[in-house]
PDB file of N, CA and C in Angstrom:
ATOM      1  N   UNK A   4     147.376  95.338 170.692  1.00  0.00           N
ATOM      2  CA  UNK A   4     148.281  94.296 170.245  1.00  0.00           C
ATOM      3  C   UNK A   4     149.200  93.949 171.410  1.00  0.00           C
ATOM      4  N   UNK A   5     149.077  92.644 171.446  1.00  0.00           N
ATOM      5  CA  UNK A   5     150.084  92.377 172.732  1.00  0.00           C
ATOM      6  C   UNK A   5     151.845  92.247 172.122  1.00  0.00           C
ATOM      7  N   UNK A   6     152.621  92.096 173.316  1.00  0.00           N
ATOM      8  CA  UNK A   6     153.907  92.200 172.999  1.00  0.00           C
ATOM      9  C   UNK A   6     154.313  91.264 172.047  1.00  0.00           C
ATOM     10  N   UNK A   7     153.559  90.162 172.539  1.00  0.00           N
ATOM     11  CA  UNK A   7     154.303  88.795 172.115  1.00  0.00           C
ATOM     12  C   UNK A   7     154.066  89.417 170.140  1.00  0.00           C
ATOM     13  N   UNK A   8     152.537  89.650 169.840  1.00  0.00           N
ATOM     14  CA  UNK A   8     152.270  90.253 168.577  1.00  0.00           C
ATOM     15  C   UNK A   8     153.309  91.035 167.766  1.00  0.00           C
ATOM     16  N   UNK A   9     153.511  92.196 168.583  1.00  0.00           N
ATOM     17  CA  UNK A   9     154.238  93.957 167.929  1.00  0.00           C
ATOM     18  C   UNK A   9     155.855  92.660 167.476  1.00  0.00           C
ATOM     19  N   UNK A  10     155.922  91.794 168.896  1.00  0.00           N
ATOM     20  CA  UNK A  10     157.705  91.307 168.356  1.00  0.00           C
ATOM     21  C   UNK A  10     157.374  90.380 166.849  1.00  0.00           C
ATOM     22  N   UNK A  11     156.289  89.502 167.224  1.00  0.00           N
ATOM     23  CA  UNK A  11     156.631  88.818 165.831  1.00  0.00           C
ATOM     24  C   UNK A  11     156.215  89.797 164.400  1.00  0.00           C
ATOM     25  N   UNK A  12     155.232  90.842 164.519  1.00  0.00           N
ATOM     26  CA  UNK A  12     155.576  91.734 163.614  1.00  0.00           C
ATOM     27  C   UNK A  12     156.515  92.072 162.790  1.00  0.00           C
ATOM     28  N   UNK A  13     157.667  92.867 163.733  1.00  0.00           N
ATOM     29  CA  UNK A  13     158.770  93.558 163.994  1.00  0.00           C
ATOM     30  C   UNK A  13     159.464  92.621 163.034  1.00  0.00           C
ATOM     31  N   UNK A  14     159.511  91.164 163.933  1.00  0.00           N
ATOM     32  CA  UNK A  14     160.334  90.010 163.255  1.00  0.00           C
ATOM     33  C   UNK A  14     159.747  90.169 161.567  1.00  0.00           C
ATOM     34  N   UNK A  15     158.993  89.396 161.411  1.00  0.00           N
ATOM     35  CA  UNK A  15     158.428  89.235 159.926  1.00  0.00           C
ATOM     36  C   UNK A  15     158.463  90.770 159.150  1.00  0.00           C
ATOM     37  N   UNK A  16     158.550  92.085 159.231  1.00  0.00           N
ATOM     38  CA  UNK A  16     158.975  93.110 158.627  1.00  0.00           C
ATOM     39  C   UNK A  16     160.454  93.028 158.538  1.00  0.00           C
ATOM     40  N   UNK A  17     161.575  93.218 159.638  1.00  0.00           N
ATOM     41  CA  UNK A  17     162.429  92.447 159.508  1.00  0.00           C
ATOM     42  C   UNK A  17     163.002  91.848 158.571  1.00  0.00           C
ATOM     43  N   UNK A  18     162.294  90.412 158.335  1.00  0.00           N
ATOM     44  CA  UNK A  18     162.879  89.658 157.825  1.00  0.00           C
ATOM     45  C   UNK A  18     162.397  89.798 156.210  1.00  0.00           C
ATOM     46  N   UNK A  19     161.308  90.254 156.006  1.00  0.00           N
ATOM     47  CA  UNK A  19     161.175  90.862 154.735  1.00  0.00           C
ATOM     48  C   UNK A  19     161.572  91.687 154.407  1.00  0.00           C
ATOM     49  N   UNK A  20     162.037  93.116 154.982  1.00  0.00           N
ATOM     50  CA  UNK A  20     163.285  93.748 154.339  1.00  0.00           C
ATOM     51  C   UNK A  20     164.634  93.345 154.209  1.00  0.00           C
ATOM     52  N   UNK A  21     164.953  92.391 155.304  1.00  0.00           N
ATOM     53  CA  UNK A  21     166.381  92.029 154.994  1.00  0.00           C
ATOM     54  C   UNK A  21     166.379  90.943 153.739  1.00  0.00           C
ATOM     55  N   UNK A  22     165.134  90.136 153.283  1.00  0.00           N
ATOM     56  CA  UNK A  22     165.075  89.417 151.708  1.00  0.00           C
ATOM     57  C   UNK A  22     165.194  90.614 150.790  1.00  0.00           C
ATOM     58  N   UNK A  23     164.869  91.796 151.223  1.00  0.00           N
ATOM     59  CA  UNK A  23     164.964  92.691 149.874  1.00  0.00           C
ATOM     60  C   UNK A  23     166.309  93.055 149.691  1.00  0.00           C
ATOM     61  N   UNK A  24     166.863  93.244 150.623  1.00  0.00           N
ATOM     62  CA  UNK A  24     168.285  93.356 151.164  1.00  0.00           C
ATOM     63  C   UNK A  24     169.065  92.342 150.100  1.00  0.00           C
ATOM     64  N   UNK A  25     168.518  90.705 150.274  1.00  0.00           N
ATOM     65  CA  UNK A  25     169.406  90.183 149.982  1.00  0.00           C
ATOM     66  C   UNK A  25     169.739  90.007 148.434  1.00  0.00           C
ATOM     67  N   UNK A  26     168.632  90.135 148.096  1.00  0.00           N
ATOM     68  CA  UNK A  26     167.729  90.539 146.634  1.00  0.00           C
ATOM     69  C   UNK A  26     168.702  91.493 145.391  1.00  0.00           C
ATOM     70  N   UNK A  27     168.290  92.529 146.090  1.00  0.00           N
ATOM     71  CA  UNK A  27     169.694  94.096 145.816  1.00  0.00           C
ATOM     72  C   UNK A  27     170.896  93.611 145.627  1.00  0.00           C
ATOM     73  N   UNK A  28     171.270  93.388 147.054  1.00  0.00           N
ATOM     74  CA  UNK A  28     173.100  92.917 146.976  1.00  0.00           C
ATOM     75  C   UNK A  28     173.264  91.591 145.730  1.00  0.00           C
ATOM     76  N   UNK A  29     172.226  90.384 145.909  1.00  0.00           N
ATOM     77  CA  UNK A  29     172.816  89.912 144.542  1.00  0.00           C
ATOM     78  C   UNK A  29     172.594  90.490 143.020  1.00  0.00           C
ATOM     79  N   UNK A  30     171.622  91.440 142.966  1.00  0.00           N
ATOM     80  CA  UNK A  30     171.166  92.021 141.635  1.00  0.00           C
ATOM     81  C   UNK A  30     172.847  92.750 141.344  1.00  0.00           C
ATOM     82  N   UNK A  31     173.088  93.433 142.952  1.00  0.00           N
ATOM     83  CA  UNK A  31     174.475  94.875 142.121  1.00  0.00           C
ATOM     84  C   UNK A  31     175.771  93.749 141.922  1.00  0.00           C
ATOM     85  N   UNK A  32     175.565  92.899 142.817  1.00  0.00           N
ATOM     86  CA  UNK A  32     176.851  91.859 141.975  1.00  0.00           C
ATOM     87  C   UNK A  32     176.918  91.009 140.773  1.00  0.00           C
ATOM     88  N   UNK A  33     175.874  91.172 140.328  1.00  0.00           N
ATOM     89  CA  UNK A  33     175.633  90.571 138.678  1.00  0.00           C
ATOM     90  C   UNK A  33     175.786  91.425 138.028  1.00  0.00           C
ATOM     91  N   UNK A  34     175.271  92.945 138.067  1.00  0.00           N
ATOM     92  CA  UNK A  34     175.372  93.657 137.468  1.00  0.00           C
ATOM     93  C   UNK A  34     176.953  93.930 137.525  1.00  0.00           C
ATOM     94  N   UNK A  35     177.518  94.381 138.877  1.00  0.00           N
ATOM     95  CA  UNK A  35     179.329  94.455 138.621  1.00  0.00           C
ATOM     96  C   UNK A  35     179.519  93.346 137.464  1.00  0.00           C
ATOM     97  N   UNK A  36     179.428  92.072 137.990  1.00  0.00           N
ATOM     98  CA  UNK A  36     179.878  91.200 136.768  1.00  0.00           C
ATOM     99  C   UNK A  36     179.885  91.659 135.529  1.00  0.00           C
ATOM    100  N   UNK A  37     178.705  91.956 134.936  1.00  0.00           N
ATOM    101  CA  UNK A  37     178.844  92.095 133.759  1.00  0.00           C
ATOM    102  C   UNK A  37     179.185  93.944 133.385  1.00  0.00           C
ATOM    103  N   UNK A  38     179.340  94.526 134.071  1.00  0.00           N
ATOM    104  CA  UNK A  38     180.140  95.597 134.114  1.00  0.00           C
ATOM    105  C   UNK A  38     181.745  95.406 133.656  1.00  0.00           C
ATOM    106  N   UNK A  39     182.150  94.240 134.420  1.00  0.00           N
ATOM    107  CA  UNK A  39     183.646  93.798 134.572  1.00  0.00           C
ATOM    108  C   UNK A  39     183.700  93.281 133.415  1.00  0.00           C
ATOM    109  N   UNK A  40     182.705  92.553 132.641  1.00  0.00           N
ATOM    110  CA  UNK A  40     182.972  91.868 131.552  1.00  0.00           C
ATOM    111  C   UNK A  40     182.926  92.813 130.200  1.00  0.00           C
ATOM    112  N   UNK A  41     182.148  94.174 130.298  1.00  0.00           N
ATOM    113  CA  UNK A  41     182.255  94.919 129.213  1.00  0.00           C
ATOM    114  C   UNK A  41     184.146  95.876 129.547  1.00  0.00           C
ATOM    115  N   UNK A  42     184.288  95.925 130.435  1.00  0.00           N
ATOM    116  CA  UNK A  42     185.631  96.660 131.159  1.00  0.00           C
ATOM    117  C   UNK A  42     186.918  95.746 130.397  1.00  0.00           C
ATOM    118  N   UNK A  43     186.593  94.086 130.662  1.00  0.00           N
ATOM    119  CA  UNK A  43     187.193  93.311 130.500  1.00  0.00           C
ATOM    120  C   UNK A  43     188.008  93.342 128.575  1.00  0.00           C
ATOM    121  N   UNK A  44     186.759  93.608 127.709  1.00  0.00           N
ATOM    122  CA  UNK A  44     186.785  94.213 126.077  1.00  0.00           C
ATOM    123  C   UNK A  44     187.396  95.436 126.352  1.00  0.00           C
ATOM    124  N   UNK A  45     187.179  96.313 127.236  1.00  0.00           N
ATOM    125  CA  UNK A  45     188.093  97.683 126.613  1.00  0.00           C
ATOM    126  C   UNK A  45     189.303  97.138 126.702  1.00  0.00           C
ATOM    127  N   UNK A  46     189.651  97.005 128.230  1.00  0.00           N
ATOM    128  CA  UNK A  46     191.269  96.876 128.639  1.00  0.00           C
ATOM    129  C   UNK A  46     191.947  95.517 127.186  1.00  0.00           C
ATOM    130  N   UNK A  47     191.627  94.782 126.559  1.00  0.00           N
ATOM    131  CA  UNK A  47     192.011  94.140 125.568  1.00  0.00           C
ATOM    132  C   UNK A  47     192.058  95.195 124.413  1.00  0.00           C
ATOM    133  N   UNK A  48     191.263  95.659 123.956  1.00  0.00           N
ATOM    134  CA  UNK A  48     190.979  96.269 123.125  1.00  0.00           C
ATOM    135  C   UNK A  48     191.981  98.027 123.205  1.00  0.00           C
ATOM    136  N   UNK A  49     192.409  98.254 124.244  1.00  0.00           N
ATOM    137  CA  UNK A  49     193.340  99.192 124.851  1.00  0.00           C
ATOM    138  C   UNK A  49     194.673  98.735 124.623  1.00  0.00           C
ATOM    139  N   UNK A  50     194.772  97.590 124.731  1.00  0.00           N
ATOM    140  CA  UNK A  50     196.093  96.667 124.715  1.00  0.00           C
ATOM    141  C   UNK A  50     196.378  96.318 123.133  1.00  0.00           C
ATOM    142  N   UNK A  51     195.753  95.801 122.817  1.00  0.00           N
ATOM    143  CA  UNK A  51     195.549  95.697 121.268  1.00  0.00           C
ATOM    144  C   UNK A  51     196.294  96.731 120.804  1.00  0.00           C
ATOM    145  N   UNK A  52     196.089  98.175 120.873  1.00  0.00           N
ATOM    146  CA  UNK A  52     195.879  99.204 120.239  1.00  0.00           C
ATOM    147  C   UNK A  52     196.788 100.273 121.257  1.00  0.00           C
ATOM    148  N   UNK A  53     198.027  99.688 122.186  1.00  0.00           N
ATOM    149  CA  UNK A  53     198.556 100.036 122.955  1.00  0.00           C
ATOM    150  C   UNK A  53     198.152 101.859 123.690  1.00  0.00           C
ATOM    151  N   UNK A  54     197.367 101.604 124.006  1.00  0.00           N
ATOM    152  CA  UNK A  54     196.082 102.278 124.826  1.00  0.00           C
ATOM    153  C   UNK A  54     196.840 102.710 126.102  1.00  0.00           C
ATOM    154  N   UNK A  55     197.254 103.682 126.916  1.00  0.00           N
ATOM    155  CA  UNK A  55     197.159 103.336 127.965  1.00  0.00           C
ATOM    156  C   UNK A  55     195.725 102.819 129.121  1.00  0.00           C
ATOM    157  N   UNK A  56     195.731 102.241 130.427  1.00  0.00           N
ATOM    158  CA  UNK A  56     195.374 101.564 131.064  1.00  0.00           C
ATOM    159  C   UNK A  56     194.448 102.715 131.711  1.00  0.00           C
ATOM    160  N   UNK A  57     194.505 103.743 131.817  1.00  0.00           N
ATOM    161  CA  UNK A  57     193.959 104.562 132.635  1.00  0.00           C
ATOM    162  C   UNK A  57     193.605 105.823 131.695  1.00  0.00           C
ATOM    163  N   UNK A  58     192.724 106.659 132.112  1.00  0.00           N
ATOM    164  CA  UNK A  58     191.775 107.438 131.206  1.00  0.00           C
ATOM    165  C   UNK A  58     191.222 108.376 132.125  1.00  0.00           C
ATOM    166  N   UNK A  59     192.365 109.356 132.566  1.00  0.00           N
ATOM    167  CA  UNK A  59     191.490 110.112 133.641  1.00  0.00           C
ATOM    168  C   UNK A  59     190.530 110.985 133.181  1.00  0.00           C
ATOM    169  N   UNK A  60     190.615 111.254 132.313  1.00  0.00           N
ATOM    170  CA  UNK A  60     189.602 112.531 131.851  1.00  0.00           C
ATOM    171  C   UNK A  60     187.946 111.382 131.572  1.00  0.00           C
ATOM    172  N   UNK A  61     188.186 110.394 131.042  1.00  0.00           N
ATOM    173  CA  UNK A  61     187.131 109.755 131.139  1.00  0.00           C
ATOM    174  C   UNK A  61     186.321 109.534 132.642  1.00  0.00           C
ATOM    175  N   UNK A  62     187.899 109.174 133.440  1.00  0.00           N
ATOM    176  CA  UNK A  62     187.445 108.720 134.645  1.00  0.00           C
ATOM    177  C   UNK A  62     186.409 109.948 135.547  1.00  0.00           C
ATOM    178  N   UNK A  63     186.969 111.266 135.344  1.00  0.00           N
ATOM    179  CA  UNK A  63     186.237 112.394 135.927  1.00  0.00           C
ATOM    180  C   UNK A  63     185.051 112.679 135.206  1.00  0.00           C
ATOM    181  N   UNK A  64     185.128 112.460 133.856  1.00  0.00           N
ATOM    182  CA  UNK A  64     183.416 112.301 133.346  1.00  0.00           C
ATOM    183  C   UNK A  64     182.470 111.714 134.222  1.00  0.00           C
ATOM    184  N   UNK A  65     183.099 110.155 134.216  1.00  0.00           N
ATOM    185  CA  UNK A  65     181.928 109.405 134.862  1.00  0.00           C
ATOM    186  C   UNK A  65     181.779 109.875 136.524  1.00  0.00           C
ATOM    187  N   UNK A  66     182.586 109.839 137.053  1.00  0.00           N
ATOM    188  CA  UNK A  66     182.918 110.745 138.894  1.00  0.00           C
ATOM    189  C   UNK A  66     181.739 111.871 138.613  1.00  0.00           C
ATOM    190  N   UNK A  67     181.955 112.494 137.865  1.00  0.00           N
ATOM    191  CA  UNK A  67     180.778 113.630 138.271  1.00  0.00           C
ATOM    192  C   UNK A  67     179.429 113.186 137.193  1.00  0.00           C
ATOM    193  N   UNK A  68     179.312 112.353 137.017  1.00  0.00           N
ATOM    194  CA  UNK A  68     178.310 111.724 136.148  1.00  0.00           C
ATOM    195  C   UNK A  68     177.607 110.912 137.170  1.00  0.00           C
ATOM    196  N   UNK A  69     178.253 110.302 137.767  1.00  0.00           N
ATOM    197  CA  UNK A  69     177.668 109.432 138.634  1.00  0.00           C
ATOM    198  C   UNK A  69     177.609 110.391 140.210  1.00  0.00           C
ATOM    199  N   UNK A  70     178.104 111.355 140.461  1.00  0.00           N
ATOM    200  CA  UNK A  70     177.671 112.081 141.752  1.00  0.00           C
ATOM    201  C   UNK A  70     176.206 112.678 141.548  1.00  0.00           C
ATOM    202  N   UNK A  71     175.847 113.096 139.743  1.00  0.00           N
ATOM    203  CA  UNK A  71     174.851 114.051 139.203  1.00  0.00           C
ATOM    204  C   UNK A  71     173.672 112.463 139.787  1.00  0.00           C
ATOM    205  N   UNK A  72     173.628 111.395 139.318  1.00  0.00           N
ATOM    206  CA  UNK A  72     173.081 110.556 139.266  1.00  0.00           C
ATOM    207  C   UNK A  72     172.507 110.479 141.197  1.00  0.00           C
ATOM    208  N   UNK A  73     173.758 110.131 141.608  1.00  0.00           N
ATOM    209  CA  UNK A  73     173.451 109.952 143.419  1.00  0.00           C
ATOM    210  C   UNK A  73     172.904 110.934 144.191  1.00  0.00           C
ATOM    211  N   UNK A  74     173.069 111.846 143.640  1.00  0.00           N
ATOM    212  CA  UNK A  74     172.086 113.319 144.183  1.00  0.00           C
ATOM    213  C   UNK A  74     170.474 112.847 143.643  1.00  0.00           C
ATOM    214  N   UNK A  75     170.692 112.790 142.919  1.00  0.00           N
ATOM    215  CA  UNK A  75     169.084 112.491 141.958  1.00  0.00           C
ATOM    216  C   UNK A  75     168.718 111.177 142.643  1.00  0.00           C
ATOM    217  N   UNK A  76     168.947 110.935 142.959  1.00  0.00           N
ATOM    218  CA  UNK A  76     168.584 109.139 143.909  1.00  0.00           C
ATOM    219  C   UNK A  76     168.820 109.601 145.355  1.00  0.00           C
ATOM    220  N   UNK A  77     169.076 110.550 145.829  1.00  0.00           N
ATOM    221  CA  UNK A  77     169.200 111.239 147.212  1.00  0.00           C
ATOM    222  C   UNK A  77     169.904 109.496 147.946  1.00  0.00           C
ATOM    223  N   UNK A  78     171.302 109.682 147.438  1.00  0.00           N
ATOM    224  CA  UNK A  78     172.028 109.230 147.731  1.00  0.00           C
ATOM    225  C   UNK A  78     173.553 109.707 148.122  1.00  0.00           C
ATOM    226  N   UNK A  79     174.287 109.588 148.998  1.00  0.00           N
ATOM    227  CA  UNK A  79     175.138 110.806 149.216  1.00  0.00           C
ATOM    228  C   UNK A  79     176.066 110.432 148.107  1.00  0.00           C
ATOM    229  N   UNK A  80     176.663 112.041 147.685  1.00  0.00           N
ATOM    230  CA  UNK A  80     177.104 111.929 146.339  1.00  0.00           C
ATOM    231  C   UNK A  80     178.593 111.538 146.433  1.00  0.00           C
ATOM    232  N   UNK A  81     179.223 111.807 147.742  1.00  0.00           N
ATOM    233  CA  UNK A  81     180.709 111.382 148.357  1.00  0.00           C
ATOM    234  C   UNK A  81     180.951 110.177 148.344  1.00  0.00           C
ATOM    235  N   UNK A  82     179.539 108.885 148.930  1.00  0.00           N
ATOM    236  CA  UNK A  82     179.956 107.607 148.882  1.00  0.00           C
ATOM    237  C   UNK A  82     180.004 106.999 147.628  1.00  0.00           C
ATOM    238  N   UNK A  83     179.051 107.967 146.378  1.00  0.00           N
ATOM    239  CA  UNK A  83     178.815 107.380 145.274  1.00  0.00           C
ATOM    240  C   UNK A  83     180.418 107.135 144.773  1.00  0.00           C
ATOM    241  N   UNK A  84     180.988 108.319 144.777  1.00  0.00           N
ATOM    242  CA  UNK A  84     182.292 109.122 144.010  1.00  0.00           C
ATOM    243  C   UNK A  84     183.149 107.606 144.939  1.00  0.00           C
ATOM    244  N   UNK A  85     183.146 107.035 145.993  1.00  0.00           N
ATOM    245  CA  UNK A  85     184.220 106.888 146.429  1.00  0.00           C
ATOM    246  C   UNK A  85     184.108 104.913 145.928  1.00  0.00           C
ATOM    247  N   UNK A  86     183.107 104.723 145.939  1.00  0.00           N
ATOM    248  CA  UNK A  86     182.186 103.081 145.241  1.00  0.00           C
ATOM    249  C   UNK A  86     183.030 103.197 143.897  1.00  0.00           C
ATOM    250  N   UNK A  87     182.506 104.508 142.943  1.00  0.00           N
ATOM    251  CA  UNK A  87     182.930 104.372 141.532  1.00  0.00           C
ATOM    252  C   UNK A  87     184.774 104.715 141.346  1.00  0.00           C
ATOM    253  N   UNK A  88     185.609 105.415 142.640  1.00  0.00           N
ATOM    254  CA  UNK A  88     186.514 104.722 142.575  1.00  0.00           C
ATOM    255  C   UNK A  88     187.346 103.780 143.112  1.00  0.00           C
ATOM    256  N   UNK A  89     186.861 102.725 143.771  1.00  0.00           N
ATOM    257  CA  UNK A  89     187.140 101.607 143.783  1.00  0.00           C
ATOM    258  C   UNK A  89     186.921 100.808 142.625  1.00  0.00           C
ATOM    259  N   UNK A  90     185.635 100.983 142.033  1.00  0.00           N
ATOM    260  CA  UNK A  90     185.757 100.078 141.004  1.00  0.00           C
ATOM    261  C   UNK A  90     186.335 100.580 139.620  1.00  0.00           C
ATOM    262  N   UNK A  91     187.144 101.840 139.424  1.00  0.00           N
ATOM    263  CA  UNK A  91     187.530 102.008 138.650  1.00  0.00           C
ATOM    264  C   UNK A  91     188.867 101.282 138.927  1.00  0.00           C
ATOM    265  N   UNK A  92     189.340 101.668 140.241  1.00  0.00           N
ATOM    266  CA  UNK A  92     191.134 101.048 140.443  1.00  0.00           C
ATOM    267  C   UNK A  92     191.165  99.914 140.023  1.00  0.00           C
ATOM    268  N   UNK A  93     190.236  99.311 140.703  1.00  0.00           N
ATOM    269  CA  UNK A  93     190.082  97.456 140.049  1.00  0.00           C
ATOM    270  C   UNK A  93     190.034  97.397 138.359  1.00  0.00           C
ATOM    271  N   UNK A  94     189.524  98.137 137.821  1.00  0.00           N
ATOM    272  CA  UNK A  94     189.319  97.903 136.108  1.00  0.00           C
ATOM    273  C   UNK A  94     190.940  98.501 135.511  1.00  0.00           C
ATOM    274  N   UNK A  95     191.579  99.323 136.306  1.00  0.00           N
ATOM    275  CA  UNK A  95     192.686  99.910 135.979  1.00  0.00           C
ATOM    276  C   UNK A  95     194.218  98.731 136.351  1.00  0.00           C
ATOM    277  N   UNK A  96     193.924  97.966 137.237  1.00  0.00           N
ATOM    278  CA  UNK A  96     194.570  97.004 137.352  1.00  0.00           C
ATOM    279  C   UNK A  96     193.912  96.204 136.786  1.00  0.00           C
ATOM    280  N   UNK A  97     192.881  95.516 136.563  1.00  0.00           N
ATOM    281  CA  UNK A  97     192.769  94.921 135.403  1.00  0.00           C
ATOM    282  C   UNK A  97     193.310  94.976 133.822  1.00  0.00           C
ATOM    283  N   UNK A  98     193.244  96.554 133.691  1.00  0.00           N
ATOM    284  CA  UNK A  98     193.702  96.892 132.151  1.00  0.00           C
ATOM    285  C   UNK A  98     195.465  96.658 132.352  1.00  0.00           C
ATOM    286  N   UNK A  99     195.818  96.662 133.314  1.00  0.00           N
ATOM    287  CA  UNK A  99     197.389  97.026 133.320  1.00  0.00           C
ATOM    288  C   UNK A  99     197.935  95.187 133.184  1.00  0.00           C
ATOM    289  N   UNK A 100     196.814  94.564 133.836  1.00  0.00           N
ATOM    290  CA  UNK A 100     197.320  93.111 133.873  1.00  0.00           C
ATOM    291  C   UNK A 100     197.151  92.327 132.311  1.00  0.00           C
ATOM    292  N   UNK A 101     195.983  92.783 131.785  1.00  0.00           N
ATOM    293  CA  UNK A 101     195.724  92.590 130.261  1.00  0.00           C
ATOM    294  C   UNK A 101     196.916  93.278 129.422  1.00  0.00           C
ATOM    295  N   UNK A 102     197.633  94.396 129.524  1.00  0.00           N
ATOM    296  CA  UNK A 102     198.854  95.145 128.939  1.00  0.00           C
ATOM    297  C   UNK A 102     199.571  94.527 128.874  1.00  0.00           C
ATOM    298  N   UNK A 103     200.224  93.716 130.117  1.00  0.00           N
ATOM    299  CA  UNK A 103     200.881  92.910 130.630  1.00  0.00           C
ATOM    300  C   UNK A 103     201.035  91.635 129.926  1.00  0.00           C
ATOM    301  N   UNK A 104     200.156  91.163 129.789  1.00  0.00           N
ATOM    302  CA  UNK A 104     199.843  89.869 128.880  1.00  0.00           C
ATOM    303  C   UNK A 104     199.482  88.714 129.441  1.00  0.00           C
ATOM    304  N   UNK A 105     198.947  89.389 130.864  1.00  0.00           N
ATOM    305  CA  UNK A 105     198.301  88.383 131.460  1.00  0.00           C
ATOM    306  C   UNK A 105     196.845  88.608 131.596  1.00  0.00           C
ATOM    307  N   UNK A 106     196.131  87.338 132.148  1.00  0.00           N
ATOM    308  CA  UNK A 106     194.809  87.794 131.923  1.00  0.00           C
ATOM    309  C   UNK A 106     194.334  87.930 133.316  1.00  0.00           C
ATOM    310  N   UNK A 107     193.680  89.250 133.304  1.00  0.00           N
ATOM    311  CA  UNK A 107     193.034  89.597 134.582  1.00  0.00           C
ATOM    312  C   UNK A 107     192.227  88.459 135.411  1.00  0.00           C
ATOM    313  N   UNK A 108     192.353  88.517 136.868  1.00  0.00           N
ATOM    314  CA  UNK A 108     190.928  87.875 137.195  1.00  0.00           C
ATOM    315  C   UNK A 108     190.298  88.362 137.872  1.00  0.00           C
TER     316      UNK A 108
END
């Protein structure tokens, strides 16, 4: 195989993993979405029912629920833990802005 070949290879593998790439990243942001939108019913439904906003014992359920998960996907279980809390802080300021009586965005 000549060079000019192996590069456009390279290229076209490439560029078909980075479509899978792009594929993924919009699948996990739909999925956040509608993650946010079931999050969106508690924190109301918390408020309603003057709930507080935060739920640590829940929150450490899911933390080591989801590390059990990222091991099993031989995924490191530190970045999992540190993804699921970011998106918990965000749902926790969300719930606090719904408390509030404003509506999250």
């Amino acid at each position: 195989m000549s060079t000019s070949e192996t590069e456009d290879s390279v290229r076209a593998e490439l560029t078909r993993l980075r479509e899978s790439i792009d594929n993924i990243d919009a699948a996990v942001v739909h999925m956040l979405a509608e993650r946010f939108k079931c999050t969106q019913q508690v924190g109301h439904l918390k408020a309603r029912h003057h709930l507080p906003p935060a739920d640590p014992e829940r929150e450490a359920r899911q933390i080591a629920r989801l590390r059990q998960l990222a091991e099993s996907a031989n995924l490191d279980p530190a970045f999992a833990e540190k993804l699921l809390n970011f998106i918990i802080a965000e749902v926790i300021r969300h719930h606090e802005t719904i408390a509030g009586g404003r509506p999250a965005v």
